[in-house]
Structures are given as structure tokens and as C-alpha cells.
mmCIF file of C-alpha atoms in Angstrom:
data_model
loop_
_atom_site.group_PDB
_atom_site.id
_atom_site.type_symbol
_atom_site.label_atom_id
_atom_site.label_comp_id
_atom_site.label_asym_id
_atom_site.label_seq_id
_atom_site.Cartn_x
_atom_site.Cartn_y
_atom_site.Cartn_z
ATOM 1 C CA UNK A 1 -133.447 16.831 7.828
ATOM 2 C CA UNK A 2 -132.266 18.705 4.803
ATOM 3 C CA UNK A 3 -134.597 18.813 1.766
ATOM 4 C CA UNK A 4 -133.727 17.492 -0.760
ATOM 5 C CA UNK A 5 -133.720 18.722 -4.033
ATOM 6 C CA UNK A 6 -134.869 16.061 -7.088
ATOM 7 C CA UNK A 7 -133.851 16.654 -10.427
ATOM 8 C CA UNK A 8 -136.558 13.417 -11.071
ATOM 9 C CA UNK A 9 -137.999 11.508 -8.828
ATOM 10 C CA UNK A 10 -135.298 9.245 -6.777
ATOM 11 C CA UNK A 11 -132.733 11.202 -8.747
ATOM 12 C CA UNK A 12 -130.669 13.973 -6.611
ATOM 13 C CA UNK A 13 -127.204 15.820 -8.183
ATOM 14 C CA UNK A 14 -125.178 16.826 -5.260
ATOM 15 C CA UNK A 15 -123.524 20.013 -6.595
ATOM 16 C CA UNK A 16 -126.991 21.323 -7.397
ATOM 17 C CA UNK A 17 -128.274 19.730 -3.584
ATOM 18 C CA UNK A 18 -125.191 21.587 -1.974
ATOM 19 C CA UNK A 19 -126.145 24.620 -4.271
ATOM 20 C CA UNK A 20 -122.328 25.008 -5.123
ATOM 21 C CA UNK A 21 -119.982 22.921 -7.270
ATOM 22 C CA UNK A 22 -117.952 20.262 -5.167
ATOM 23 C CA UNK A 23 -116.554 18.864 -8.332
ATOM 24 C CA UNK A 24 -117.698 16.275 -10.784
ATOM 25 C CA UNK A 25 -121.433 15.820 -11.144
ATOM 26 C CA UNK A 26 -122.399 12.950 -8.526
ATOM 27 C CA UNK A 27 -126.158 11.484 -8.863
ATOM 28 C CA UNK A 28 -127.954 9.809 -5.788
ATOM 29 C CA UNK A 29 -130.210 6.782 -6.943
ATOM 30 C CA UNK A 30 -132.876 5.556 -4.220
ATOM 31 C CA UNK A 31 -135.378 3.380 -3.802
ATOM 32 C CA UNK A 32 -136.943 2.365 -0.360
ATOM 33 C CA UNK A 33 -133.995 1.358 1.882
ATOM 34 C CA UNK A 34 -131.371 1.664 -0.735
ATOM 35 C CA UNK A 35 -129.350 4.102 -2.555
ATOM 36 C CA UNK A 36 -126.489 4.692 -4.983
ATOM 37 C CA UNK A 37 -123.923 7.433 -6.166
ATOM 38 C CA UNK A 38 -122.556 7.561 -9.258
ATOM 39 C CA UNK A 39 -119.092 8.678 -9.451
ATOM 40 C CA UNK A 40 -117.941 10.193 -6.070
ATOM 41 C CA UNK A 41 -115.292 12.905 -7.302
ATOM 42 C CA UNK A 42 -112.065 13.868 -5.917
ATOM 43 C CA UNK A 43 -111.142 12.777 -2.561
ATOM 44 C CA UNK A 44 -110.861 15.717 -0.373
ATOM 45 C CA UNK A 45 -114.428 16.096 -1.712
ATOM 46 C CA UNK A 46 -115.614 12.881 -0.050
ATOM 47 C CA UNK A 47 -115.990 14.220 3.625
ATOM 48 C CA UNK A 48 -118.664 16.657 1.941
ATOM 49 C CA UNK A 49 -120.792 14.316 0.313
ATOM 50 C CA UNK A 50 -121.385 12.400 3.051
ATOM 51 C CA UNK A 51 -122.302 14.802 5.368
ATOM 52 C CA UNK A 52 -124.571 16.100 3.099
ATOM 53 C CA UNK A 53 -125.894 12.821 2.147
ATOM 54 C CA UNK A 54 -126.765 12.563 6.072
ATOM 55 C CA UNK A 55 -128.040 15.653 6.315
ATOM 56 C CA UNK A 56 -130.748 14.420 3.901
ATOM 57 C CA UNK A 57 -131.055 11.157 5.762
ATOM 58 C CA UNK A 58 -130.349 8.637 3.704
ATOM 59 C CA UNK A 59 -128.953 6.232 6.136
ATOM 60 C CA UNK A 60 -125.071 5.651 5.112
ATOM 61 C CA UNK A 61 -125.392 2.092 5.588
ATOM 62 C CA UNK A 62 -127.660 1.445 2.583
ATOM 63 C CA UNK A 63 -125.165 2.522 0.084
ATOM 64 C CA UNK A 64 -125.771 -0.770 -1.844
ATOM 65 C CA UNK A 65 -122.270 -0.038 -4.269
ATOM 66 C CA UNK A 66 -120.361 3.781 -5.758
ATOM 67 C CA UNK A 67 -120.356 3.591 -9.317
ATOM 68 C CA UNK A 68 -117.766 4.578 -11.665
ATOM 69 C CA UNK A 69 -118.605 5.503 -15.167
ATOM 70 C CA UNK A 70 -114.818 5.325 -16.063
ATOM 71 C CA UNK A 71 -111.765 5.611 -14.588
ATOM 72 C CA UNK A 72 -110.708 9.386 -14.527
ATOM 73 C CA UNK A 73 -109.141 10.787 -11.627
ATOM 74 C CA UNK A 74 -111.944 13.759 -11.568
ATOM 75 C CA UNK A 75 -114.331 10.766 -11.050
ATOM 76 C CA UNK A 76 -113.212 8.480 -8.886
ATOM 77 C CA UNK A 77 -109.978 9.466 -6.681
ATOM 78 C CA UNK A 78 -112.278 9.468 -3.505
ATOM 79 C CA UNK A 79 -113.754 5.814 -3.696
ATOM 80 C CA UNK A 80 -111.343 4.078 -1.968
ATOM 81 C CA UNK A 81 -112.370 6.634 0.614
ATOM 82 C CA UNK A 82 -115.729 6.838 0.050
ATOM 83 C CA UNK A 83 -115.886 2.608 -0.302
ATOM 84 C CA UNK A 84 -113.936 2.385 3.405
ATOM 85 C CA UNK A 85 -116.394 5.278 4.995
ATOM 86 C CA UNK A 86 -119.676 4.069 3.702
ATOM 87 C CA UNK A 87 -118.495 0.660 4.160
ATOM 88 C CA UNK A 88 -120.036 -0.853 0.723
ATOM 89 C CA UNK A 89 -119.071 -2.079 -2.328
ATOM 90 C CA UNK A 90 -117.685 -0.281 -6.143
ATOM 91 C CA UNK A 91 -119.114 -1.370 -9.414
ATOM 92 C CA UNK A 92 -117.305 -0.486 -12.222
ATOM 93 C CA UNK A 93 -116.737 -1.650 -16.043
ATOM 94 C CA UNK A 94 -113.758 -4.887 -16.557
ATOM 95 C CA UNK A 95 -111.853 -2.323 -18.331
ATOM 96 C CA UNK A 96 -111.926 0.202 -15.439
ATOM 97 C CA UNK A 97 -111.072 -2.545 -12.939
ATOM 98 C CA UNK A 98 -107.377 -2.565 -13.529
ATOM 99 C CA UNK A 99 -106.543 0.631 -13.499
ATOM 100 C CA UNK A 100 -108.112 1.454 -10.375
ATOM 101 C CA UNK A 101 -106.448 -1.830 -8.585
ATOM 102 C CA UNK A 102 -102.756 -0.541 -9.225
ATOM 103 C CA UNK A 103 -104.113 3.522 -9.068
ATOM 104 C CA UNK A 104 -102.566 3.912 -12.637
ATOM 105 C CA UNK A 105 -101.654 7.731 -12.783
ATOM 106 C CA UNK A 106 -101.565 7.647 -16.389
ATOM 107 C CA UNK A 107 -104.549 5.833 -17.478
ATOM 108 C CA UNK A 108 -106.731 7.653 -15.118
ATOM 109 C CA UNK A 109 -105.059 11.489 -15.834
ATOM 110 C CA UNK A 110 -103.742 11.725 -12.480
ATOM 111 C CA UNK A 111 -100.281 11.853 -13.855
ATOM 112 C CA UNK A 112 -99.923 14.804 -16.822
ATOM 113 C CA UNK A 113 -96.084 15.905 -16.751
ATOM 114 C CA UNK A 114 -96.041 18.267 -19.494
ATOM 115 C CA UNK A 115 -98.566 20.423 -17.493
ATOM 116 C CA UNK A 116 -97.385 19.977 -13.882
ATOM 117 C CA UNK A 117 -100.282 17.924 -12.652
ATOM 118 C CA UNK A 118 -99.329 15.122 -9.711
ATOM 119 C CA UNK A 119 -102.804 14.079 -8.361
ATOM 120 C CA UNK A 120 -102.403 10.901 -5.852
ATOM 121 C CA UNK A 121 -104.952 8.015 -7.002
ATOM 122 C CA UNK A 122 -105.415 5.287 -4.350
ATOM 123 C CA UNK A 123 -105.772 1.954 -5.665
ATOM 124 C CA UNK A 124 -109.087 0.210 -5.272
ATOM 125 C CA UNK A 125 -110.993 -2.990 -5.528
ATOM 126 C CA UNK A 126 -113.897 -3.384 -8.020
ATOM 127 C CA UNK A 127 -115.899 -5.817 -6.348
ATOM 128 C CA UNK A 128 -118.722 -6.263 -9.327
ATOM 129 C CA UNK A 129 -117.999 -5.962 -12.408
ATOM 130 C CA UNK A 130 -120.612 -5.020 -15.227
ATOM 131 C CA UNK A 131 -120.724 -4.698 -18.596
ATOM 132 C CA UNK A 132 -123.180 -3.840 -21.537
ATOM 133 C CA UNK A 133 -127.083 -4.927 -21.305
ATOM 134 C CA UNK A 134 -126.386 -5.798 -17.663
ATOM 135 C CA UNK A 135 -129.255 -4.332 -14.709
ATOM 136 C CA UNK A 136 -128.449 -2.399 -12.032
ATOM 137 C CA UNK A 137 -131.136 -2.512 -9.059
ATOM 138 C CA UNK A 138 -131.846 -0.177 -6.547
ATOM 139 C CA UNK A 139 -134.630 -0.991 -4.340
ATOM 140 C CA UNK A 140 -137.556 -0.918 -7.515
ATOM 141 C CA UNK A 141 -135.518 0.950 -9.898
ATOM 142 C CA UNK A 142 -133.498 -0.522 -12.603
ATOM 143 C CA UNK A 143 -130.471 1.250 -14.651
ATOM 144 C CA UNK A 144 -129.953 -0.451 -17.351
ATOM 145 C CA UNK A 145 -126.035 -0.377 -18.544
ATOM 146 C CA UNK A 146 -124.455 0.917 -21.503
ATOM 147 C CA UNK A 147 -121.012 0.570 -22.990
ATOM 148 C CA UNK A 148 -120.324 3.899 -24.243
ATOM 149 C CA UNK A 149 -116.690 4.101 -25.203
ATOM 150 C CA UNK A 150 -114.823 6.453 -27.087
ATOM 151 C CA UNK A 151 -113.669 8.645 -24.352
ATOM 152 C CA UNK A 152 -112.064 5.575 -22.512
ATOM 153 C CA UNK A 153 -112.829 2.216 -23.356
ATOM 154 C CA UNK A 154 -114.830 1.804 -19.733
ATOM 155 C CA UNK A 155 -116.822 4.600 -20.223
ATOM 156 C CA UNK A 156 -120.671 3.454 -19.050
ATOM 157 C CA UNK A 157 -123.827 5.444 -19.359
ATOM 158 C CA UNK A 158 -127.198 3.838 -17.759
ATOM 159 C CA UNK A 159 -130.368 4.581 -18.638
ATOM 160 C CA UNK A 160 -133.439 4.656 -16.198
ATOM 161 C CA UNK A 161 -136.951 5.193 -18.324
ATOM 162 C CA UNK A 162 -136.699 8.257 -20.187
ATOM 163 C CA UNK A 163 -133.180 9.177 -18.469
ATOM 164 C CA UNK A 164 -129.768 8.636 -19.166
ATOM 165 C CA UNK A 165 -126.928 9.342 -16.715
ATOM 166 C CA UNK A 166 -124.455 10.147 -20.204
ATOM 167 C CA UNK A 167 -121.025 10.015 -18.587
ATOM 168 C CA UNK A 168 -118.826 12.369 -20.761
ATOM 169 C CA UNK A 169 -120.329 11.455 -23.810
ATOM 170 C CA UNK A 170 -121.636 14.474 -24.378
ATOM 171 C CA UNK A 171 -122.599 18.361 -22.834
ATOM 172 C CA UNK A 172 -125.235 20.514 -23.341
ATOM 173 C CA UNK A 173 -123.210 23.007 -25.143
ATOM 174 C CA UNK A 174 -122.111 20.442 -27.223
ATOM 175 C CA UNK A 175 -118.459 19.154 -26.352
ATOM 176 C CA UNK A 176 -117.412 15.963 -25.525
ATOM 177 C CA UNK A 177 -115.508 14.085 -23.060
ATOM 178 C CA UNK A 178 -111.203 14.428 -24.305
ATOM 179 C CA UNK A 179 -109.715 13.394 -26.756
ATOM 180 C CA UNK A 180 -106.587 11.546 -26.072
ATOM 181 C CA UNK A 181 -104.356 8.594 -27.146
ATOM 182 C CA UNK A 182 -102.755 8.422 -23.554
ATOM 183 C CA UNK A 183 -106.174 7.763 -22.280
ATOM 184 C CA UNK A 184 -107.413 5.128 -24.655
ATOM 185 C CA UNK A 185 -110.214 6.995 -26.548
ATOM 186 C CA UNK A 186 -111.229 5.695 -29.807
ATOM 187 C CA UNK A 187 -112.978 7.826 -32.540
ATOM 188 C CA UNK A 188 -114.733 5.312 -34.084
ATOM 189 C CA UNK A 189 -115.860 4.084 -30.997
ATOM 190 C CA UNK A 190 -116.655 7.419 -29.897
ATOM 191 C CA UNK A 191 -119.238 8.092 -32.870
ATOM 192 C CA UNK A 192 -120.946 4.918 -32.297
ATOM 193 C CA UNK A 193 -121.580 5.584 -28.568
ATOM 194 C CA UNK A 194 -122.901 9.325 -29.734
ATOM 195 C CA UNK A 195 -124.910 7.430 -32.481
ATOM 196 C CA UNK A 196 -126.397 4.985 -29.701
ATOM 197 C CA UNK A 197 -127.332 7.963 -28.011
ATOM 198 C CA UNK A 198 -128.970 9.947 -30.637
ATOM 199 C CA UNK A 199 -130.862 6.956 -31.400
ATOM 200 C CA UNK A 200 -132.439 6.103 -28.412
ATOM 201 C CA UNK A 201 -135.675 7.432 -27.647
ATOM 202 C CA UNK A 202 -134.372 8.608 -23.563
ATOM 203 C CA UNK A 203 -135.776 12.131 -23.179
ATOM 204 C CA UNK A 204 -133.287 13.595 -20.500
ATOM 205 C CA UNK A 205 -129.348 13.285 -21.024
ATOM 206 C CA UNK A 206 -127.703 13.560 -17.368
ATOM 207 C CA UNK A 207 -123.824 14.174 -17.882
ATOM 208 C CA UNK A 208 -120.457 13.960 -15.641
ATOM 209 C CA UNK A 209 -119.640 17.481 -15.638
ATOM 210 C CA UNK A 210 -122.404 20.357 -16.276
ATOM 211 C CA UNK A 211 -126.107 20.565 -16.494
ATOM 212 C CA UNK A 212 -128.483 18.521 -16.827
ATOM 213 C CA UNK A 213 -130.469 18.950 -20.245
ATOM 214 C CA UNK A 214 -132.584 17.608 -22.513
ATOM 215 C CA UNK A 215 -131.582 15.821 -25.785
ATOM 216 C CA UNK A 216 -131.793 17.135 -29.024
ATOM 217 C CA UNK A 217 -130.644 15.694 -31.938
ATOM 218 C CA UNK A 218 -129.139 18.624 -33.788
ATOM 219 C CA UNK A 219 -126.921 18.649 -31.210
ATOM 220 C CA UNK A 220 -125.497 15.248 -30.970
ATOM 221 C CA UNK A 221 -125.746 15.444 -34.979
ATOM 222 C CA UNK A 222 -123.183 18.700 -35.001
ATOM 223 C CA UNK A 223 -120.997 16.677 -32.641
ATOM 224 C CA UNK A 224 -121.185 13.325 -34.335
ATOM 225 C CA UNK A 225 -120.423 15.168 -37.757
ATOM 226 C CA UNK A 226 -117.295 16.637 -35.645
ATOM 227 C CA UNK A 227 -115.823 13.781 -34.401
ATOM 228 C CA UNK A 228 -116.146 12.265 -37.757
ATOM 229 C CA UNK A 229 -114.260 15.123 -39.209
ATOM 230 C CA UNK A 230 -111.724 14.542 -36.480
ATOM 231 C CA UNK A 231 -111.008 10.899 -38.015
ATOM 232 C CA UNK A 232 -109.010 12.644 -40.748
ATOM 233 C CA UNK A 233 -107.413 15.365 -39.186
ATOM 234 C CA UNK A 234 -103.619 14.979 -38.040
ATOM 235 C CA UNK A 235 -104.763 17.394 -35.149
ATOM 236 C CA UNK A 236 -105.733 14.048 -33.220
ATOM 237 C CA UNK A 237 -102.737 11.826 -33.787
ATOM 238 C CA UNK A 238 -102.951 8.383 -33.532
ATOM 239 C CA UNK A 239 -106.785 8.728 -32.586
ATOM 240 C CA UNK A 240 -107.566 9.622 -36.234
ATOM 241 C CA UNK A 241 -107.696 6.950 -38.367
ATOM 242 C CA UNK A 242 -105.873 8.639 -41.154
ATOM 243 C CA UNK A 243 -104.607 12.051 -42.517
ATOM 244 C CA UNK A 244 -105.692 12.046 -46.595
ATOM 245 C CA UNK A 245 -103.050 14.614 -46.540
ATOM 246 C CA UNK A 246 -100.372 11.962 -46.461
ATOM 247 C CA UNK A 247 -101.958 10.486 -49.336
ATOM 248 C CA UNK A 248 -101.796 13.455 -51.670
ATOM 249 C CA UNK A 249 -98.059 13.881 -50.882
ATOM 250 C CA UNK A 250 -97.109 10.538 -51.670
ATOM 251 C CA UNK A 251 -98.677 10.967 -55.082
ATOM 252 C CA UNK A 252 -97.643 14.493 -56.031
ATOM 253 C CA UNK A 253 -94.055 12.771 -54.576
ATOM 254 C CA UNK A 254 -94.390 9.556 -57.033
ATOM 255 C CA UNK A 255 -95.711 12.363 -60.203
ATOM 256 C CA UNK A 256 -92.473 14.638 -59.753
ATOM 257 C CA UNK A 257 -95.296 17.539 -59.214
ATOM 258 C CA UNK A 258 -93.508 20.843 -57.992
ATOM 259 C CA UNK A 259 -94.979 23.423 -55.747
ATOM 260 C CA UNK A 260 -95.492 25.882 -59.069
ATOM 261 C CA UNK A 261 -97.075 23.012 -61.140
#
């Protein structure tokens, strides 16, 4: 049996198990007889965590369900897969549901033209669907769930005590998850979920992609104060909520005023 190597107790990272990245950060929740993974990564990736999951014996038929925080193709090409290997379920927000049921290139950024990216994304069942304030249980533990959008409008977090699997909410050097009308972020929605964040008292923030780290408030402060910059800046397009810019021009238009006023 391989050791395995916690993070917290019942909480194992794969990339940091495998001591290498295989892609997007994938967490391994157990509790007596059961376990869970949330997000599973791309799909040649799939073969690997499973074998490694084995090689730690946890026995592959008590996946209870794969999670998806959202539906990005960096997250969850490999559960149909993963779902048809371990022979379980996939939980997953309402909002995530439909795009992974048709494999929606664009919606899930498998499907970027403009920069030569063709990723396949095999359409997949949700078979339970949850959404904010609902419990997960795994064996004893309990996540509870946490609509966090901004990124995409799926986007979950879950918090377990003093823990918080974060999605890409946020990263310990202070970025966030993109920024992009294509995708369906929201900046409002975005600042709230940061806010939610800042304002809970969860000790450990455990994101999608990176490490693991604790959570300060000066940083989710500088990004929040970011992000709210962002709502005015014509850099973000249709995300931003408006450009003042605009509003100055249509005045100096309506006053006659000339560049050398």
C-alpha cells in the first residue's frame, strides 16, 4: 500500500500524493468505507488517478459520486471516464448540468479559436444536482456547499470545519479564476463570492489550481478592491458594468469642449 500523504485529516491532493503535477488540483474526501474526488482533470489524466488511488487502497468501488466545482474543461473532461471506470455517480451545480450533457466546447473552454485550442469534451450525465446550503456526506464528514459564482455561474466551493475547497475563487498569490464574457463570469457576482469568503471564519482556503494556503484577509481585500476596479474598466467588456469614460465624452460632446479647452 502506498502512503498516503494528508494535507488534513481525510483530505489527500493527488498532484502533491503523486509528488508531480497531473493537472488540476483533485482532493480525495474519506470517511470509513467511502470516498470522494473533487474535480477529476483532463481525461488522459484519469488512468493515473486511479491507479494511484489503488495504490493507496481506497477500494474503487466506494467512490460514492466525482464532483465538479464548475464546468471547465481543465476540470472535468475525464468524468465521463472517470464516472464509467469507477462506476459511480457525478454531482455537480444545475447550472453545470447542461453544459456537460451536450459537452458544450464553448461554455466549458474546450473550444478557443482565436488561440488554436480544440480539446474534445465528452458529454455527461449529472446524476445529483446541488445547490447552495445543501450537505454533502461522506461516511461522517459533511461539506457543506457554496454557490460561489463569478468565474462561471456554477462555480461551488464547500467548506468542511475550518476548510474550504475554494474552486477558482481565489490563489495564494492572489489571482483569480478568468475573466470572461464567453464563459459567463459576472463581476458583481464575483466580489460577492470573494466577500463570502473573506467573511467566513474557515482557516484553510484549498483552491483548483496551486497550493494550498491559508487565508488572509489582505489578500482577498487587494483582490476584492481589484475586481471592483475592474467593474469600470473597458479592459473587461461586457463583464464591467460600465466605462465612466463614456460618460465624460458624451458630456464634453453635448458642451462643444475641444481637445485644447
Amino acid at each position: 500500500m502506498l502512503e498516503r500523504k494528508h494535507l488534513f485529516p481525510n483530505v489527500i491532493e493527488l498532484n502533491f500524493q503523486a509528488g508531480h503535477i497531473i493537472g488540476c488540483n483533485v482532493y480525495l474526501i474519506y470517511s470509513n468505507d467511502e470516498w470522494i474526488l473533487i474535480d477529476i482533470g483532463y481525461e488522459d489524466s484519469v488512468e493515473e488517478i486511479v491507479e494511484l488511488i489503488r495504490s493507496m487502497d481506497f477500494p474503487l468501488s466506494q467512490c460514492k459520486t466525482l464532483v465538479a466545482t464548475h464546468a471547465d474543461v481543465d476540470h472535468i473532461q475525464g468524468l465521463a471516464k472517470a464516472k464509467q471506470v469507477l462506476r459511480t455517480t457525478v454531482t455537480a451545480h444545475p447550472k453545470a448540468a447542461g453544459p456537460l450533457a451536450v459537452g458544450d466546447k464553448i461554455r466549458t473552454f474546450a473550444e478557443i479559436d482565436a488561440q488554436d485550442i480544440h480539446l474534445d469534451m465528452p458529454p455527461v450525465t449529472v446524476d445529483l444536482l446541488i445547490e447552495d446550503g445543501d450537505t454533502l456526506k461522506v461516511g461522517d464528514l459533511e461539506l457543506e456547499v457554496w454557490l460561489t459564482p463569478g468565474h462561471t455561474d456554477s462555480q461551488l466551493a464547500f467548506r468542511m470545519g475550518d476548510i474550504l475547497f475554494s474552486g477558482d475563487n481565489i490563489y495564494r498569490d492572489g489571482c483569480v479564476g478568468a475573466i470572461d464574457a464567453h464563459h459567463g463570469s459576472d463581476l458583481p457576482d464575483f466580489i460577492a463570492s470573494l466577500q463570502r469568503i473573506r467573511a467566513s471564519d474557515v482557516k484553510w482556503l484549498l483552491p483548483s489550481h496551486g497550493p494550498i494556503f491559508r487565508k488572509e484577509n489582505d489578500l482577498l481585500d487587494r483582490a476584492i478592491g481589484r475586481l471592483e476596479g475592474y467593474l469600470h474598466m473597458a479592459d473587461f467588456g461586457t463583464c464591467a458594468i460600465d466605462w465612466p469614460l463614456m460618460d465624460e465624452w458624451e458630456h464634453e460632446i453635448a458642451e462643444g469642449k475641444r481637445p485644447t479647452d
